[in-house]
Amino acid sequence: MPSRRHFLHTCTATAAAATLPNLASHAADAPKPFSFILLGDLHYDSLSHHDMKWLDAHHGGDLSQIQNYSRLTAEVMPGMFAAIKQRIASLRDSAAPPAFVLQVGDLVEGLCGSAELSARQNREALAFVTQADLGLPFVFTKGNHDVTGDGAKEAFDEVLLPFMAKEARILDSTATHTQANHTLTFGDSQFAFFDAYDKTSLEWLEAVAAKRTAKHLFVTIHPPVVPYGARATWHLYAGEKLKAQRTKLLDILGQQQAMVLGGHLHKFSALTRNAGGKSFSQLAVSSVVSSLNQKPKDIRHGLATYTGDQINLEPKHSPDTATQRREIYATERKEVTSFEYADTAGFAVITVNGPHVEASVYSGSASDPFQTLKISV
């Protein structure tokens, strides 16, 4: 017969051992680190996508940019996507393997002139993405160029929206949507894709925030929420009549300590801003790459550079609004707590590891990032 002490020791050991599988199960259920590729504006284009008579009559001043985007699509974009594919391959065996590619809007140039040409442009852009064989789901938000021009909105709904839904469901089987505003959850992160061109989006985001349970909230919005660079009037809800909407958006993002991902200005910028009693971060990238071996220029580092002097980065842009843009910076500067900027294009790798989120930003097809920074707040 075992002694009482031996019996109690055996019972204690057995009870402790019985709890080990549960502990192991909880450890196995803990979200694993992951990464994703962040792409800025692409403006996929070809001259054959445009009704030139319509363009001349309605957007004649945009012909030169269409010619440039068409050239970059043919000559530079394939090399850029090859570099991204190589970066994805290098990350597959890392501690935070890549899960998807996220693009921030203006996938296409738009301005085609008809629903038929717009649909063709969209299909060819998606074919290019598919044929690039990145090996990851490709998710994106709506940009202004994606729905600009006669028939563009209809073509977006016909071609791009179903692709959005299909790719989102690969990552999150519960992700169902029939509009550009949608969410998906991956690991310990929720991604809210905000349609900046739908009047109901702010209320939608408020509802998403109210039901949030994920550790991290990423909000993908094509135009900036917080201005940066020379074009300080190009942020969301910039008009005086939209002041209440902007305040509400800022408060939601701050209270949620969100990470905003965007583009629109074709520059790199990272900042943090106080709002709603807390703070949020904003990261903007561009993928309109003019040269694979480009180097960053006009670099601005630190809060001391977040001033109205940013308007001098593009001295020819809207001289009649110079005073207004300086005043915007004077107001925003009171709440912005960190700031980075550079004129460059490429892509970023975002790494999510527990409470820490980091962005490594690449210029062109460079093998090493020109800047790595924390974006979690």
mmCIF file of C-alpha atoms in Angstrom:
data_model
loop_
_atom_site.group_PDB
_atom_site.id
_atom_site.type_symbol
_atom_site.label_atom_id
_atom_site.label_comp_id
_atom_site.label_asym_id
_atom_site.label_seq_id
_atom_site.Cartn_x
_atom_site.Cartn_y
_atom_site.Cartn_z
ATOM 1 C CA MET A 1 0.000 0.000 0.000
ATOM 2 C CA PRO A 2 1.441 3.418 -0.898
ATOM 3 C CA SER A 3 1.952 5.909 1.893
ATOM 4 C CA ARG A 4 -0.424 8.870 2.219
ATOM 5 C CA ARG A 5 2.406 11.218 1.187
ATOM 6 C CA HIS A 6 3.157 9.119 -1.911
ATOM 7 C CA PHE A 7 -0.553 8.995 -2.781
ATOM 8 C CA LEU A 8 -0.933 12.775 -2.531
ATOM 9 C CA HIS A 9 2.230 13.313 -4.569
ATOM 10 C CA THR A 10 0.957 10.971 -7.276
ATOM 11 C CA CYS A 11 -2.430 12.730 -7.400
ATOM 12 C CA THR A 12 -0.796 16.146 -7.632
ATOM 13 C CA ALA A 13 1.527 15.038 -10.411
ATOM 14 C CA THR A 14 -1.342 13.410 -12.294
ATOM 15 C CA ALA A 15 -3.467 16.549 -11.993
ATOM 16 C CA ALA A 16 -0.608 18.738 -13.185
ATOM 17 C CA ALA A 17 0.075 16.448 -16.113
ATOM 18 C CA ALA A 18 -3.591 16.531 -17.042
ATOM 19 C CA THR A 19 -3.413 20.284 -17.467
ATOM 20 C CA LEU A 20 -0.399 20.194 -19.809
ATOM 21 C CA PRO A 21 -2.315 19.303 -22.985
ATOM 22 C CA ASN A 22 -4.652 22.246 -22.357
ATOM 23 C CA LEU A 23 -1.701 24.594 -21.888
ATOM 24 C CA ALA A 24 -0.172 23.264 -25.066
ATOM 25 C CA SER A 25 -3.467 23.736 -26.839
ATOM 26 C CA HIS A 26 -3.654 27.377 -25.756
ATOM 27 C CA ALA A 27 -0.093 27.919 -26.941
ATOM 28 C CA ALA A 28 -0.944 26.337 -30.285
ATOM 29 C CA ASP A 29 -3.975 28.588 -30.607
ATOM 30 C CA ALA A 30 -1.938 31.759 -30.044
ATOM 31 C CA PRO A 31 -1.774 33.800 -33.264
ATOM 32 C CA LYS A 32 1.466 33.262 -35.111
ATOM 33 C CA PRO A 33 3.546 36.137 -36.477
ATOM 34 C CA PHE A 34 2.874 36.932 -40.128
ATOM 35 C CA SER A 35 3.732 39.528 -42.720
ATOM 36 C CA PHE A 36 2.123 41.003 -45.802
ATOM 37 C CA ILE A 37 3.275 43.001 -48.790
ATOM 38 C CA LEU A 38 1.920 46.540 -49.000
ATOM 39 C CA LEU A 39 1.597 48.104 -52.446
ATOM 40 C CA GLY A 40 0.687 51.695 -53.214
ATOM 41 C CA ASP A 41 -1.009 53.094 -56.305
ATOM 42 C CA LEU A 42 -0.256 51.131 -59.492
ATOM 43 C CA HIS A 43 -2.286 52.846 -62.267
ATOM 44 C CA TYR A 44 -2.185 49.843 -64.584
ATOM 45 C CA ASP A 45 -2.807 51.215 -68.062
ATOM 46 C CA SER A 46 -2.514 50.878 -71.826
ATOM 47 C CA LEU A 47 -3.325 53.393 -74.545
ATOM 48 C CA SER A 48 -5.633 50.774 -76.049
ATOM 49 C CA HIS A 49 -7.862 51.077 -72.965
ATOM 50 C CA HIS A 50 -8.945 54.618 -73.847
ATOM 51 C CA ASP A 51 -11.490 56.161 -76.174
ATOM 52 C CA MET A 52 -9.254 59.008 -77.349
ATOM 53 C CA LYS A 53 -12.129 61.139 -78.629
ATOM 54 C CA TRP A 54 -13.852 60.904 -75.261
ATOM 55 C CA LEU A 55 -10.571 61.618 -73.471
ATOM 56 C CA ASP A 56 -9.882 64.685 -75.594
ATOM 57 C CA ALA A 57 -13.382 66.015 -74.965
ATOM 58 C CA HIS A 58 -13.538 65.347 -71.216
ATOM 59 C CA HIS A 59 -10.013 64.933 -69.809
ATOM 60 C CA GLY A 60 -7.650 66.243 -72.462
ATOM 61 C CA GLY A 61 -5.163 67.396 -69.836
ATOM 62 C CA ASP A 62 -4.692 63.813 -68.629
ATOM 63 C CA LEU A 63 -3.304 62.449 -71.900
ATOM 64 C CA SER A 64 0.342 62.902 -70.916
ATOM 65 C CA GLN A 65 -0.072 61.035 -67.622
ATOM 66 C CA ILE A 66 -1.944 58.233 -69.417
ATOM 67 C CA GLN A 67 0.923 57.947 -71.883
ATOM 68 C CA ASN A 68 3.386 57.805 -68.979
ATOM 69 C CA TYR A 69 1.418 55.234 -66.971
ATOM 70 C CA SER A 70 1.019 53.078 -70.086
ATOM 71 C CA ARG A 71 4.778 53.145 -70.618
ATOM 72 C CA LEU A 72 5.533 52.326 -66.972
ATOM 73 C CA THR A 73 3.001 49.482 -67.029
ATOM 74 C CA ALA A 74 4.755 47.897 -70.011
ATOM 75 C CA GLU A 75 8.379 48.676 -69.174
ATOM 76 C CA VAL A 76 8.753 48.851 -65.377
ATOM 77 C CA MET A 77 5.833 47.138 -63.653
ATOM 78 C CA PRO A 78 6.843 43.588 -64.671
ATOM 79 C CA GLY A 79 10.281 44.083 -63.110
ATOM 80 C CA MET A 80 8.702 45.553 -59.995
ATOM 81 C CA PHE A 81 6.423 42.552 -59.550
ATOM 82 C CA ALA A 82 9.362 40.211 -60.149
ATOM 83 C CA ALA A 83 11.199 41.934 -57.289
ATOM 84 C CA ILE A 84 8.125 41.585 -55.077
ATOM 85 C CA LYS A 85 7.859 37.886 -55.932
ATOM 86 C CA GLN A 86 11.507 37.449 -54.980
ATOM 87 C CA ARG A 87 10.924 39.256 -51.671
ATOM 88 C CA ILE A 88 7.948 36.991 -50.950
ATOM 89 C CA ALA A 89 10.096 33.921 -51.605
ATOM 90 C CA SER A 90 12.780 35.186 -49.221
ATOM 91 C CA LEU A 91 10.192 35.589 -46.456
ATOM 92 C CA ARG A 92 8.503 32.195 -46.729
ATOM 93 C CA ASP A 93 10.802 30.468 -44.237
ATOM 94 C CA SER A 94 11.038 33.446 -41.896
ATOM 95 C CA ALA A 95 9.513 33.742 -38.432
ATOM 96 C CA ALA A 96 6.707 35.824 -39.987
ATOM 97 C CA PRO A 97 5.898 34.290 -43.389
ATOM 98 C CA PRO A 98 3.899 36.381 -45.883
ATOM 99 C CA ALA A 99 0.151 35.804 -45.957
ATOM 100 C CA PHE A 100 -1.133 38.156 -48.680
ATOM 101 C CA VAL A 101 -0.529 41.252 -50.784
ATOM 102 C CA LEU A 102 -2.515 44.388 -49.918
ATOM 103 C CA GLN A 103 -2.869 47.217 -52.446
ATOM 104 C CA VAL A 104 -4.207 50.616 -51.364
ATOM 105 C CA GLY A 105 -6.250 51.640 -54.413
ATOM 106 C CA ASP A 106 -5.824 53.090 -57.922
ATOM 107 C CA LEU A 107 -5.090 49.627 -59.183
ATOM 108 C CA VAL A 108 -5.939 50.980 -62.638
ATOM 109 C CA GLU A 109 -5.733 54.396 -64.293
ATOM 110 C CA GLY A 110 -9.402 54.607 -65.309
ATOM 111 C CA LEU A 111 -10.487 57.413 -67.650
ATOM 112 C CA CYS A 112 -11.332 54.871 -70.347
ATOM 113 C CA GLY A 113 -14.510 56.493 -71.630
ATOM 114 C CA SER A 114 -16.932 53.565 -71.632
ATOM 115 C CA ALA A 115 -18.008 50.623 -69.500
ATOM 116 C CA GLU A 116 -16.632 48.186 -72.087
ATOM 117 C CA LEU A 117 -13.147 49.728 -72.127
ATOM 118 C CA SER A 118 -13.153 50.104 -68.340
ATOM 119 C CA ALA A 119 -14.046 46.441 -67.897
ATOM 120 C CA ARG A 120 -11.272 45.499 -70.327
ATOM 121 C CA GLN A 121 -8.743 47.561 -68.371
ATOM 122 C CA ASN A 122 -9.846 45.927 -65.116
ATOM 123 C CA ARG A 123 -9.676 42.412 -66.536
ATOM 124 C CA GLU A 124 -6.225 42.981 -67.983
ATOM 125 C CA ALA A 125 -4.985 44.424 -64.693
ATOM 126 C CA LEU A 126 -6.226 41.374 -62.798
ATOM 127 C CA ALA A 127 -4.708 39.105 -65.449
ATOM 128 C CA PHE A 128 -1.371 40.842 -64.942
ATOM 129 C CA VAL A 129 -1.594 40.329 -61.167
ATOM 130 C CA THR A 130 -2.533 36.671 -61.636
ATOM 131 C CA GLN A 131 0.198 35.996 -64.185
ATOM 132 C CA ALA A 132 2.796 37.618 -61.900
ATOM 133 C CA ASP A 133 2.317 34.434 -59.843
ATOM 134 C CA LEU A 134 3.014 35.996 -56.445
ATOM 135 C CA GLY A 135 1.596 32.918 -54.757
ATOM 136 C CA LEU A 136 -0.508 34.934 -52.290
ATOM 137 C CA PRO A 137 -4.047 36.336 -52.203
ATOM 138 C CA PHE A 138 -4.242 39.883 -53.578
ATOM 139 C CA VAL A 139 -6.604 42.220 -51.711
ATOM 140 C CA PHE A 140 -7.167 45.913 -52.295
ATOM 141 C CA THR A 141 -9.305 48.946 -51.590
ATOM 142 C CA LYS A 142 -11.083 51.328 -53.959
ATOM 143 C CA GLY A 143 -9.138 54.306 -55.322
ATOM 144 C CA ASN A 144 -10.529 57.325 -57.128
ATOM 145 C CA HIS A 145 -9.036 56.295 -60.488
ATOM 146 C CA ASP A 146 -10.663 52.872 -60.183
ATOM 147 C CA VAL A 147 -14.062 54.556 -60.598
ATOM 148 C CA THR A 148 -13.232 57.610 -62.745
ATOM 149 C CA GLY A 149 -14.651 57.961 -66.253
ATOM 150 C CA ASP A 150 -17.838 56.970 -68.040
ATOM 151 C CA GLY A 151 -18.736 53.382 -67.136
ATOM 152 C CA ALA A 152 -15.920 53.014 -64.588
ATOM 153 C CA LYS A 153 -18.200 52.520 -61.581
ATOM 154 C CA GLU A 154 -20.172 49.835 -63.389
ATOM 155 C CA ALA A 155 -16.965 48.108 -64.487
ATOM 156 C CA PHE A 156 -15.644 48.207 -60.926
ATOM 157 C CA ASP A 157 -18.754 46.416 -59.667
ATOM 158 C CA GLU A 158 -18.687 43.940 -62.553
ATOM 159 C CA VAL A 159 -14.997 42.988 -62.529
ATOM 160 C CA LEU A 160 -13.062 44.217 -59.502
ATOM 161 C CA LEU A 161 -15.639 43.691 -56.767
ATOM 162 C CA PRO A 162 -16.066 39.920 -57.347
ATOM 163 C CA PHE A 163 -12.279 39.538 -57.373
ATOM 164 C CA MET A 164 -12.108 41.402 -54.037
ATOM 165 C CA ALA A 165 -14.637 39.006 -52.528
ATOM 166 C CA LYS A 166 -12.922 35.889 -53.850
ATOM 167 C CA GLU A 167 -9.477 36.863 -52.562
ATOM 168 C CA ALA A 168 -10.829 37.938 -49.164
ATOM 169 C CA ARG A 169 -12.537 34.565 -48.671
ATOM 170 C CA ILE A 170 -9.226 32.767 -49.221
ATOM 171 C CA LEU A 171 -7.926 34.498 -46.097
ATOM 172 C CA ASP A 172 -11.138 34.581 -44.088
ATOM 173 C CA SER A 173 -13.912 32.133 -44.942
ATOM 174 C CA THR A 174 -16.412 34.313 -43.067
ATOM 175 C CA ALA A 175 -15.626 37.369 -45.210
ATOM 176 C CA THR A 176 -18.680 38.031 -47.349
ATOM 177 C CA HIS A 177 -19.356 41.346 -49.039
ATOM 178 C CA THR A 178 -21.093 42.845 -52.021
ATOM 179 C CA GLN A 179 -19.552 46.314 -51.781
ATOM 180 C CA ALA A 180 -16.118 47.900 -51.508
ATOM 181 C CA ASN A 181 -16.536 48.456 -47.754
ATOM 182 C CA HIS A 182 -15.612 45.119 -46.247
ATOM 183 C CA THR A 183 -13.535 43.475 -43.556
ATOM 184 C CA LEU A 184 -11.477 40.361 -43.163
ATOM 185 C CA THR A 185 -9.736 38.892 -40.143
ATOM 186 C CA PHE A 186 -6.392 37.166 -40.274
ATOM 187 C CA GLY A 187 -4.560 35.976 -37.173
ATOM 188 C CA ASP A 188 -4.918 38.609 -34.470
ATOM 189 C CA SER A 189 -5.655 41.412 -36.938
ATOM 190 C CA GLN A 190 -8.769 42.827 -38.548
ATOM 191 C CA PHE A 191 -8.526 44.643 -41.865
ATOM 192 C CA ALA A 192 -11.189 47.211 -42.745
ATOM 193 C CA PHE A 193 -11.263 48.274 -46.389
ATOM 194 C CA PHE A 194 -12.796 51.752 -46.418
ATOM 195 C CA ASP A 195 -14.537 53.064 -49.532
ATOM 196 C CA ALA A 196 -13.566 56.749 -49.557
ATOM 197 C CA TYR A 197 -16.121 57.395 -52.333
ATOM 198 C CA ASP A 198 -19.254 56.136 -50.560
ATOM 199 C CA LYS A 199 -21.182 58.482 -48.252
ATOM 200 C CA THR A 200 -22.144 55.603 -45.938
ATOM 201 C CA SER A 201 -18.560 54.537 -45.202
ATOM 202 C CA LEU A 202 -18.074 56.505 -41.992
ATOM 203 C CA GLU A 203 -21.093 54.937 -40.323
ATOM 204 C CA TRP A 204 -19.941 51.551 -41.591
ATOM 205 C CA LEU A 205 -16.501 52.009 -40.016
ATOM 206 C CA GLU A 206 -18.071 53.134 -36.748
ATOM 207 C CA ALA A 207 -20.056 49.890 -36.646
ATOM 208 C CA VAL A 208 -16.956 47.840 -37.451
ATOM 209 C CA ALA A 209 -15.049 49.527 -34.623
ATOM 210 C CA ALA A 210 -17.871 48.914 -32.157
ATOM 211 C CA LYS A 211 -17.757 45.155 -32.822
ATOM 212 C CA ARG A 212 -13.987 44.796 -33.039
ATOM 213 C CA THR A 213 -12.408 41.953 -31.077
ATOM 214 C CA ALA A 214 -9.035 41.578 -32.850
ATOM 215 C CA LYS A 215 -5.825 42.850 -31.266
ATOM 216 C CA HIS A 216 -4.953 45.039 -34.259
ATOM 217 C CA LEU A 217 -7.134 47.113 -36.574
ATOM 218 C CA PHE A 218 -5.744 48.074 -39.972
ATOM 219 C CA VAL A 219 -7.853 50.541 -41.954
ATOM 220 C CA THR A 220 -7.053 50.813 -45.652
ATOM 221 C CA ILE A 221 -8.157 54.187 -47.054
ATOM 222 C CA HIS A 222 -6.905 55.360 -50.437
ATOM 223 C CA PRO A 223 -6.493 59.114 -49.716
ATOM 224 C CA PRO A 224 -4.618 60.303 -46.618
ATOM 225 C CA VAL A 225 -6.466 60.933 -43.381
ATOM 226 C CA VAL A 226 -3.687 63.195 -42.107
ATOM 227 C CA PRO A 227 -2.108 65.520 -44.698
ATOM 228 C CA TYR A 228 1.534 65.231 -45.689
ATOM 229 C CA GLY A 229 3.652 66.529 -48.557
ATOM 230 C CA ALA A 230 2.809 69.496 -50.763
ATOM 231 C CA ARG A 231 -0.813 68.534 -51.480
ATOM 232 C CA ALA A 232 -2.189 69.225 -48.027
ATOM 233 C CA THR A 233 -5.770 69.695 -49.239
ATOM 234 C CA TRP A 234 -5.964 66.203 -50.742
ATOM 235 C CA HIS A 235 -6.845 64.364 -47.523
ATOM 236 C CA LEU A 236 -10.192 62.739 -46.758
ATOM 237 C CA TYR A 237 -12.986 65.067 -45.578
ATOM 238 C CA ALA A 238 -10.789 68.104 -46.253
ATOM 239 C CA GLY A 239 -13.548 70.628 -46.924
ATOM 240 C CA GLU A 240 -14.854 72.977 -44.254
ATOM 241 C CA LYS A 241 -18.370 71.557 -44.677
ATOM 242 C CA LEU A 242 -16.986 68.078 -43.909
ATOM 243 C CA LYS A 243 -15.301 69.080 -40.661
ATOM 244 C CA ALA A 244 -17.697 67.045 -38.497
ATOM 245 C CA GLN A 245 -17.087 63.899 -40.562
ATOM 246 C CA ARG A 246 -13.331 64.349 -40.341
ATOM 247 C CA THR A 247 -13.467 64.807 -36.569
ATOM 248 C CA LYS A 248 -15.585 61.673 -36.228
ATOM 249 C CA LEU A 249 -13.198 59.664 -38.409
ATOM 250 C CA LEU A 250 -10.150 60.865 -36.471
ATOM 251 C CA ASP A 251 -11.817 59.999 -33.160
ATOM 252 C CA ILE A 252 -12.692 56.479 -34.333
ATOM 253 C CA LEU A 253 -9.157 55.847 -35.556
ATOM 254 C CA GLY A 254 -7.611 57.235 -32.377
ATOM 255 C CA GLN A 255 -9.894 55.380 -29.986
ATOM 256 C CA GLN A 256 -9.161 52.146 -31.866
ATOM 257 C CA GLN A 257 -5.413 52.912 -32.032
ATOM 258 C CA ALA A 258 -5.765 51.937 -35.669
ATOM 259 C CA MET A 259 -3.059 51.646 -38.285
ATOM 260 C CA VAL A 260 -4.134 53.468 -41.453
ATOM 261 C CA LEU A 261 -2.673 52.259 -44.760
ATOM 262 C CA GLY A 262 -3.017 54.453 -47.840
ATOM 263 C CA GLY A 263 -1.570 56.107 -50.910
ATOM 264 C CA HIS A 264 -2.984 58.617 -53.403
ATOM 265 C CA LEU A 265 -0.132 61.163 -53.245
ATOM 266 C CA HIS A 266 2.519 58.856 -54.779
ATOM 267 C CA LYS A 267 4.959 59.467 -51.910
ATOM 268 C CA PHE A 268 6.137 57.617 -48.809
ATOM 269 C CA SER A 269 5.066 58.936 -45.433
ATOM 270 C CA ALA A 270 4.679 57.600 -41.906
ATOM 271 C CA LEU A 271 3.245 59.513 -38.967
ATOM 272 C CA THR A 272 1.312 59.251 -35.732
ATOM 273 C CA ARG A 273 -1.471 61.578 -34.623
ATOM 274 C CA ASN A 274 -3.403 62.126 -31.421
ATOM 275 C CA ALA A 275 -7.181 61.769 -31.659
ATOM 276 C CA GLY A 276 -10.052 60.454 -29.566
ATOM 277 C CA GLY A 277 -7.975 60.542 -26.394
ATOM 278 C CA LYS A 278 -5.424 58.124 -27.821
ATOM 279 C CA SER A 279 -3.494 57.995 -31.097
ATOM 280 C CA PHE A 280 -3.272 56.220 -34.450
ATOM 281 C CA SER A 281 -0.624 55.764 -37.113
ATOM 282 C CA GLN A 282 -0.707 56.365 -40.857
ATOM 283 C CA LEU A 283 1.559 54.731 -43.426
ATOM 284 C CA ALA A 284 1.459 55.728 -47.096
ATOM 285 C CA VAL A 285 3.379 54.159 -49.956
ATOM 286 C CA SER A 286 3.514 54.507 -53.729
ATOM 287 C CA SER A 287 4.130 51.756 -56.260
ATOM 288 C CA VAL A 288 4.178 53.975 -59.352
ATOM 289 C CA VAL A 289 7.805 53.086 -59.951
ATOM 290 C CA SER A 290 9.563 55.115 -62.641
ATOM 291 C CA SER A 291 12.891 53.296 -62.270
ATOM 292 C CA LEU A 292 13.774 50.026 -60.565
ATOM 293 C CA ASN A 293 17.042 51.451 -59.227
ATOM 294 C CA GLN A 294 15.602 54.724 -57.957
ATOM 295 C CA LYS A 295 16.830 56.318 -54.743
ATOM 296 C CA PRO A 296 14.653 58.195 -52.220
ATOM 297 C CA LYS A 297 14.826 61.976 -52.431
ATOM 298 C CA ASP A 298 13.354 64.951 -50.540
ATOM 299 C CA ILE A 299 13.723 62.967 -47.329
ATOM 300 C CA ARG A 300 12.116 64.543 -44.270
ATOM 301 C CA HIS A 301 12.879 62.977 -40.893
ATOM 302 C CA GLY A 302 11.377 63.870 -37.544
ATOM 303 C CA LEU A 303 8.568 65.987 -36.160
ATOM 304 C CA ALA A 304 10.521 69.205 -36.715
ATOM 305 C CA THR A 305 9.981 68.758 -40.461
ATOM 306 C CA TYR A 306 6.177 68.527 -40.188
ATOM 307 C CA THR A 307 5.572 72.180 -41.066
ATOM 308 C CA GLY A 308 3.973 74.308 -43.758
ATOM 309 C CA ASP A 309 7.301 74.277 -45.567
ATOM 310 C CA GLN A 310 6.240 70.926 -47.002
ATOM 311 C CA ILE A 311 4.367 72.840 -49.652
ATOM 312 C CA ASN A 312 7.765 73.756 -51.134
ATOM 313 C CA LEU A 313 8.265 70.121 -52.128
ATOM 314 C CA GLU A 314 6.066 70.834 -55.167
ATOM 315 C CA PRO A 315 6.358 74.604 -55.740
ATOM 316 C CA LYS A 316 4.239 74.537 -58.908
ATOM 317 C CA HIS A 317 1.286 72.804 -57.267
ATOM 318 C CA SER A 318 -1.723 75.109 -56.811
ATOM 319 C CA PRO A 319 0.072 78.357 -55.843
ATOM 320 C CA ASP A 320 -3.275 80.005 -55.070
ATOM 321 C CA THR A 321 -3.822 77.599 -52.134
ATOM 322 C CA ALA A 322 -0.374 78.044 -50.569
ATOM 323 C CA THR A 323 -1.678 80.043 -47.602
ATOM 324 C CA GLN A 324 -4.492 77.576 -46.989
ATOM 325 C CA ARG A 325 -2.116 74.624 -47.048
ATOM 326 C CA ARG A 326 0.261 76.280 -44.600
ATOM 327 C CA GLU A 327 -2.655 76.927 -42.260
ATOM 328 C CA ILE A 328 -3.647 73.260 -42.439
ATOM 329 C CA TYR A 329 -0.179 72.251 -41.295
ATOM 330 C CA ALA A 330 -0.222 74.797 -38.493
ATOM 331 C CA THR A 331 -3.405 73.133 -37.180
ATOM 332 C CA GLU A 332 -2.349 69.515 -37.701
ATOM 333 C CA ARG A 333 1.085 70.054 -36.193
ATOM 334 C CA LYS A 334 -0.525 70.451 -32.757
ATOM 335 C CA GLU A 335 -1.636 66.795 -32.840
ATOM 336 C CA VAL A 336 1.001 65.020 -34.961
ATOM 337 C CA THR A 337 3.623 63.325 -32.780
ATOM 338 C CA SER A 338 6.000 61.709 -35.301
ATOM 339 C CA PHE A 339 6.706 62.153 -39.005
ATOM 340 C CA GLU A 340 8.682 60.625 -41.886
ATOM 341 C CA TYR A 341 8.553 61.460 -45.603
ATOM 342 C CA ALA A 342 10.367 60.688 -48.850
ATOM 343 C CA ASP A 343 9.715 60.999 -52.549
ATOM 344 C CA THR A 344 10.074 57.375 -53.559
ATOM 345 C CA ALA A 345 8.079 54.427 -54.867
ATOM 346 C CA GLY A 346 8.321 50.694 -54.307
ATOM 347 C CA PHE A 347 6.593 48.573 -51.676
ATOM 348 C CA ALA A 348 6.653 47.712 -47.984
ATOM 349 C CA VAL A 349 6.697 44.560 -45.906
ATOM 350 C CA ILE A 350 4.484 44.797 -42.823
ATOM 351 C CA THR A 351 5.300 42.349 -40.022
ATOM 352 C CA VAL A 352 2.779 41.576 -37.278
ATOM 353 C CA ASN A 353 4.316 39.898 -34.230
ATOM 354 C CA GLY A 354 2.111 39.964 -31.151
ATOM 355 C CA PRO A 355 1.660 43.583 -30.062
ATOM 356 C CA HIS A 356 4.416 44.781 -32.391
ATOM 357 C CA VAL A 357 3.826 45.866 -35.986
ATOM 358 C CA GLU A 358 6.761 46.991 -38.118
ATOM 359 C CA ALA A 359 7.092 48.274 -41.672
ATOM 360 C CA SER A 360 10.155 47.795 -43.861
ATOM 361 C CA VAL A 361 9.941 50.145 -46.824
ATOM 362 C CA TYR A 362 11.719 49.382 -50.103
ATOM 363 C CA SER A 363 12.569 51.832 -52.858
ATOM 364 C CA GLY A 364 12.189 50.445 -56.375
ATOM 365 C CA SER A 365 13.443 46.864 -56.537
ATOM 366 C CA ALA A 366 16.153 47.339 -53.882
ATOM 367 C CA SER A 367 17.055 44.245 -51.869
ATOM 368 C CA ASP A 368 17.392 46.211 -48.638
ATOM 369 C CA PRO A 369 14.803 48.563 -47.095
ATOM 370 C CA PHE A 370 15.651 52.250 -47.012
ATOM 371 C CA GLN A 371 13.682 52.585 -43.773
ATOM 372 C CA THR A 372 12.249 50.298 -41.111
ATOM 373 C CA LEU A 373 9.881 51.694 -38.529
ATOM 374 C CA LYS A 374 7.314 50.724 -35.925
ATOM 375 C CA ILE A 375 3.725 51.501 -36.903
ATOM 376 C CA SER A 376 1.834 50.008 -33.954
ATOM 377 C CA VAL A 377 0.806 52.593 -31.356
#
